Coordinates of C-alpha atoms in Angstrom, one line a residue:
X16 CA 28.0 23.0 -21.9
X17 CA 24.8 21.3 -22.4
X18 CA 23.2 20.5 -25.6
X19 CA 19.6 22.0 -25.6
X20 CA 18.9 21.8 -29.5
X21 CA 16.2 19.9 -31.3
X22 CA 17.5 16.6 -30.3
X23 CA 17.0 17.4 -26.5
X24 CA 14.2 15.8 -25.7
X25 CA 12.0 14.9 -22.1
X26 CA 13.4 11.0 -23.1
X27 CA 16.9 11.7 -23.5
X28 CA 19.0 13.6 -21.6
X29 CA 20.8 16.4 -23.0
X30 CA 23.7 16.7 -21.0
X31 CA 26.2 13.5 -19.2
X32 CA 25.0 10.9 -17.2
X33 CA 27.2 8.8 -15.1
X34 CA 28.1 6.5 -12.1
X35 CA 25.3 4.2 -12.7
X36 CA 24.4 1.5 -10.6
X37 CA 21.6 -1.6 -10.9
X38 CA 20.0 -3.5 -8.1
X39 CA 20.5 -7.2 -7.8
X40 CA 16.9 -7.9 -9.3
X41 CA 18.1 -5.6 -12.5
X42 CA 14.7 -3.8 -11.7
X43 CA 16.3 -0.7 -10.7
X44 CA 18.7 1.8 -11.6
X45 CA 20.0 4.8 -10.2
X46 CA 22.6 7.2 -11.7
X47 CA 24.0 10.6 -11.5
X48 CA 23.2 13.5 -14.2
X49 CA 23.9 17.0 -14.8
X50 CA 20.6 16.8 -17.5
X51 CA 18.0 19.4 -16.4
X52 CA 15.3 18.4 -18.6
X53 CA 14.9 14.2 -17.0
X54 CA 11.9 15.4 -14.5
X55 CA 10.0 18.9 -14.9
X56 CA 11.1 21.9 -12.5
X57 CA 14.9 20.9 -12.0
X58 CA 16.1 24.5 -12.1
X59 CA 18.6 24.2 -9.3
X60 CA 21.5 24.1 -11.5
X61 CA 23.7 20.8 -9.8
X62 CA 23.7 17.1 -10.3
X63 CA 21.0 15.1 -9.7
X64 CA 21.0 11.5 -8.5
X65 CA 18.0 9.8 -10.9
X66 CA 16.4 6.1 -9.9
X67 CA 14.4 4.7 -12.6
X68 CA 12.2 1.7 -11.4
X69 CA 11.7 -0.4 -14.7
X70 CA 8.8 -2.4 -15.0
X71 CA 9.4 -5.9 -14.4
X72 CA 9.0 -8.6 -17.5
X73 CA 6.0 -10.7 -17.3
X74 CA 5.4 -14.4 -16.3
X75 CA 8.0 -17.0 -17.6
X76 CA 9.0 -20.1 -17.9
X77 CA 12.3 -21.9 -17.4
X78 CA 14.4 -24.7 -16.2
X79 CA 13.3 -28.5 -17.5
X80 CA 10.8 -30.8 -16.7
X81 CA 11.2 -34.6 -15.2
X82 CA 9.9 -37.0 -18.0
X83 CA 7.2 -39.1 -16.0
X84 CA 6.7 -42.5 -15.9
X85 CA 4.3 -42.6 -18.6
X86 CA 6.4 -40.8 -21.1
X87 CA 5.3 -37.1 -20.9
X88 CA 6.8 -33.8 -20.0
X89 CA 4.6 -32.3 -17.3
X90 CA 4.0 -28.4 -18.2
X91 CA 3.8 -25.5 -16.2
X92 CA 1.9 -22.5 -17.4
X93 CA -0.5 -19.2 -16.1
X94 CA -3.3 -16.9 -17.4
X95 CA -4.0 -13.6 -16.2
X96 CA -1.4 -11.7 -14.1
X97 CA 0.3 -11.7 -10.5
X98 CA -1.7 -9.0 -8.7
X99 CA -2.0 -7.6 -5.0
X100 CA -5.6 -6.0 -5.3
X101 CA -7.2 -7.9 -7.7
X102 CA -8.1 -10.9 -5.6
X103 CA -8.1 -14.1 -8.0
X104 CA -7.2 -14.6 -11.5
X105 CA -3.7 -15.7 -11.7
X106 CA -3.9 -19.6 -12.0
X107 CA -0.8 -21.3 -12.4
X108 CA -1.5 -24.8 -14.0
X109 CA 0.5 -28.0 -14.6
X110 CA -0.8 -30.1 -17.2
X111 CA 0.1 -33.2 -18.7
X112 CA 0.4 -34.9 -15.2
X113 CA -0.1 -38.6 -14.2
X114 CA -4.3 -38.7 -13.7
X115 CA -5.5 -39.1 -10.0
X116 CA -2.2 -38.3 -8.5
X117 CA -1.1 -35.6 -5.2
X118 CA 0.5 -32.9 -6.4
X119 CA 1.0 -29.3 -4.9
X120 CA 2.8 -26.4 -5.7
X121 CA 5.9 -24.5 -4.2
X122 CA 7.7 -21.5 -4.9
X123 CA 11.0 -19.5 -3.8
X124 CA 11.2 -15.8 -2.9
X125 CA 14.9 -15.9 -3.4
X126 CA 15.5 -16.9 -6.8
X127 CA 15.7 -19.6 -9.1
X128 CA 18.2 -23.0 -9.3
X129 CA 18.3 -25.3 -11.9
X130 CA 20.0 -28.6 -9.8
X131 CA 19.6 -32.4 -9.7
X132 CA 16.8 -33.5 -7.6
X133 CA 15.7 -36.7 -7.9
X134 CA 15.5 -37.8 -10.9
X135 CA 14.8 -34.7 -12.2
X136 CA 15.5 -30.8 -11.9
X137 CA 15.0 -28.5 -9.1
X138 CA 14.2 -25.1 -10.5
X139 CA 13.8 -23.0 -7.1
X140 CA 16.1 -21.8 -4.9
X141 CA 15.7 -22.8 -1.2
X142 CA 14.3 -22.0 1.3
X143 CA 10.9 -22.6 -0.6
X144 CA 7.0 -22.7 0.8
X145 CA 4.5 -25.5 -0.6
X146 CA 0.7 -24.6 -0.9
X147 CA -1.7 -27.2 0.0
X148 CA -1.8 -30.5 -1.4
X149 CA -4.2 -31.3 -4.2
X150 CA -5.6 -34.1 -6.8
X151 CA -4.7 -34.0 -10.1
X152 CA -8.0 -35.3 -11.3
X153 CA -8.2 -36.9 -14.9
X154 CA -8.8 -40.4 -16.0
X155 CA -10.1 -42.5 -13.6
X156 CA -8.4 -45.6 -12.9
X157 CA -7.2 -48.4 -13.3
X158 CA -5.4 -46.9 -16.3
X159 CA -2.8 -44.6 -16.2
X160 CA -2.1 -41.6 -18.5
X161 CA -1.3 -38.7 -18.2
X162 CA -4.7 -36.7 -18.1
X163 CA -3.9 -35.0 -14.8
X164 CA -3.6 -31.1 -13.9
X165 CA -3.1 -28.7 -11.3
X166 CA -4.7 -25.3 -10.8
X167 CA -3.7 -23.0 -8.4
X168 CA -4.6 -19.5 -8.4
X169 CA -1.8 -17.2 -7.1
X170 CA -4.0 -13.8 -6.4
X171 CA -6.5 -15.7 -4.0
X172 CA -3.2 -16.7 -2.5
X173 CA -1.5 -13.5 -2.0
X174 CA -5.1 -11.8 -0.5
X175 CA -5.5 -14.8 1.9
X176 CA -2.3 -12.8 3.9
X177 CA -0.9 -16.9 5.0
X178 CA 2.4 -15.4 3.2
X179 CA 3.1 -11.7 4.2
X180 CA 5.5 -11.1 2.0
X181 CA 3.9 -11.3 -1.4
X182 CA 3.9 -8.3 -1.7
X183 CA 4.2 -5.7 -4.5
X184 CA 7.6 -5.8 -6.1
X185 CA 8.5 -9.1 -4.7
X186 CA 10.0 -12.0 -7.5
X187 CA 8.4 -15.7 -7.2
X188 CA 9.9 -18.4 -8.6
X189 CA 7.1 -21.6 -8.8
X190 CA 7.4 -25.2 -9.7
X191 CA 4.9 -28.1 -9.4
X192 CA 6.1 -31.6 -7.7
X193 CA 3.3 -34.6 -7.8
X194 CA 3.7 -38.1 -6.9
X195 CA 4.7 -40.7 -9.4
X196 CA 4.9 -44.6 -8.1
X197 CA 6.2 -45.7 -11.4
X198 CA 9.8 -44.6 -10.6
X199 CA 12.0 -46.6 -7.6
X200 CA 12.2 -44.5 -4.6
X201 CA 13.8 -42.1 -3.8
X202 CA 13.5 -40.5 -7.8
X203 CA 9.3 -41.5 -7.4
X204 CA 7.8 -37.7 -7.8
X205 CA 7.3 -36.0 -10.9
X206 CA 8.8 -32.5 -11.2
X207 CA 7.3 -29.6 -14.0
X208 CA 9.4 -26.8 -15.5
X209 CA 9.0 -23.6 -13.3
X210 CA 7.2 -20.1 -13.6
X211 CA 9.3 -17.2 -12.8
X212 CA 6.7 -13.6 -12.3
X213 CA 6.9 -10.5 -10.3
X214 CA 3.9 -9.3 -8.3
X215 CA 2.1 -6.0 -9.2
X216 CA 3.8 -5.1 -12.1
X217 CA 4.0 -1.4 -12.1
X218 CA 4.4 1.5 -14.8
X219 CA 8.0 3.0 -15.4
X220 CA 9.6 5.9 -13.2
X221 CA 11.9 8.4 -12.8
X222 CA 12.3 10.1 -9.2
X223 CA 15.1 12.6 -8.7
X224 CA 17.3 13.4 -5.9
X225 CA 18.7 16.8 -5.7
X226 CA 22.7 17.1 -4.6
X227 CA 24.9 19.4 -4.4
X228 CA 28.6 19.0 -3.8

């Protein structure tokens, strides 16, 4: 029998749950219940099958930056969020960058790596797409520091449509690669840390499935 007392509440079910199973992404889950009180109306009297779509954790970083030739750990970071209908306002930067040095940023839609790359760490998993290429700005020379940063803004990106699927739901991984002639080829780039996020993060769910056996 099923427990229907004061501690049966709307946010925990009052009878067993099993068989559950997660997606890949760990976004999702989807299990079996014989709980009538997880979603309003379910007066059929049978299991259910429940999917609960979880929201997503925000931007992070990970992985391990290439020391440049100047000393410094190049740093990947973001404000504002990953977004499908806001348009701009998600710029993923990289500071601490050699000054007046091409850079550009790439990303992965299938997940992250963390492997040897020249020098350094590469923190997406292939196959990848690069944005354009860009200046990292800074000092002028002749010296050399580490002044420089990138800026690219992730929303304007999505609504431009040049990658059709960014879409809601979908995982990035994102790492910046620049130029850096104070290394021997082939180890002469500079490589940040990376920025994992998931587009359009969305509100908590549960949808049912009515069986009956």
């Amino acid at each position: 029998a099923c427990s229907r007392g004061p501690r049966a509440r709307a946010s925990s079910a009052h009878c067993n749950s099993r068989r559950p199973s997660i997606s890949a992404d760990g976004n999702t889950i989807a299990f079996e219940s014989w709980a009538s009180n997880l979603v309003p109306g379910d007066t059929n009297g049978w299991p259910d099958v429940f999917v609960r779509v979880c929201v997503p954790s925000g931007p992070y970083t990970y992985c391990a930056a290439k020391p440049n030739s100047q000393g410094c750990l190049p740093a990947i970071g973001f404000s504002g969020s990953p977004n499908t209908s806001q348009g701009s306002g998600f710029d993923i930067s990289a500071t601490n960058v050699l000054n007046k040095t091409s850079g550009l940023l790439f990303y992965s839609k299938v997940g992250a790596s963390f492997l040897p790359f020249q020098g350094g760490w590469l923190c997406v998993k292939m196959p990848g797409r690069r944005t354009a290429v860009q200046s990292s700005g800074g000092t002028p020379p002749p010296p050399s520091d580490c002044s420089g940063q990138y800026h690219f803004d992730f929303n304007v990106w999505i609504a431009s449509g040049q990658d059709p699927a960014l879409v809601a739901g979908q995982s990035v991984w994102a790492q910046y690669w620049s130029r850096d002639g104070g290394f021997a080829a082939p180890n002469n780039i500079g490589l940040t840390d990376a920025l994992a996020f998931t587009i359009a993060q969305k509100q908590s769910s549960f949808a049912s499935i009515q069986t009956r056996y």
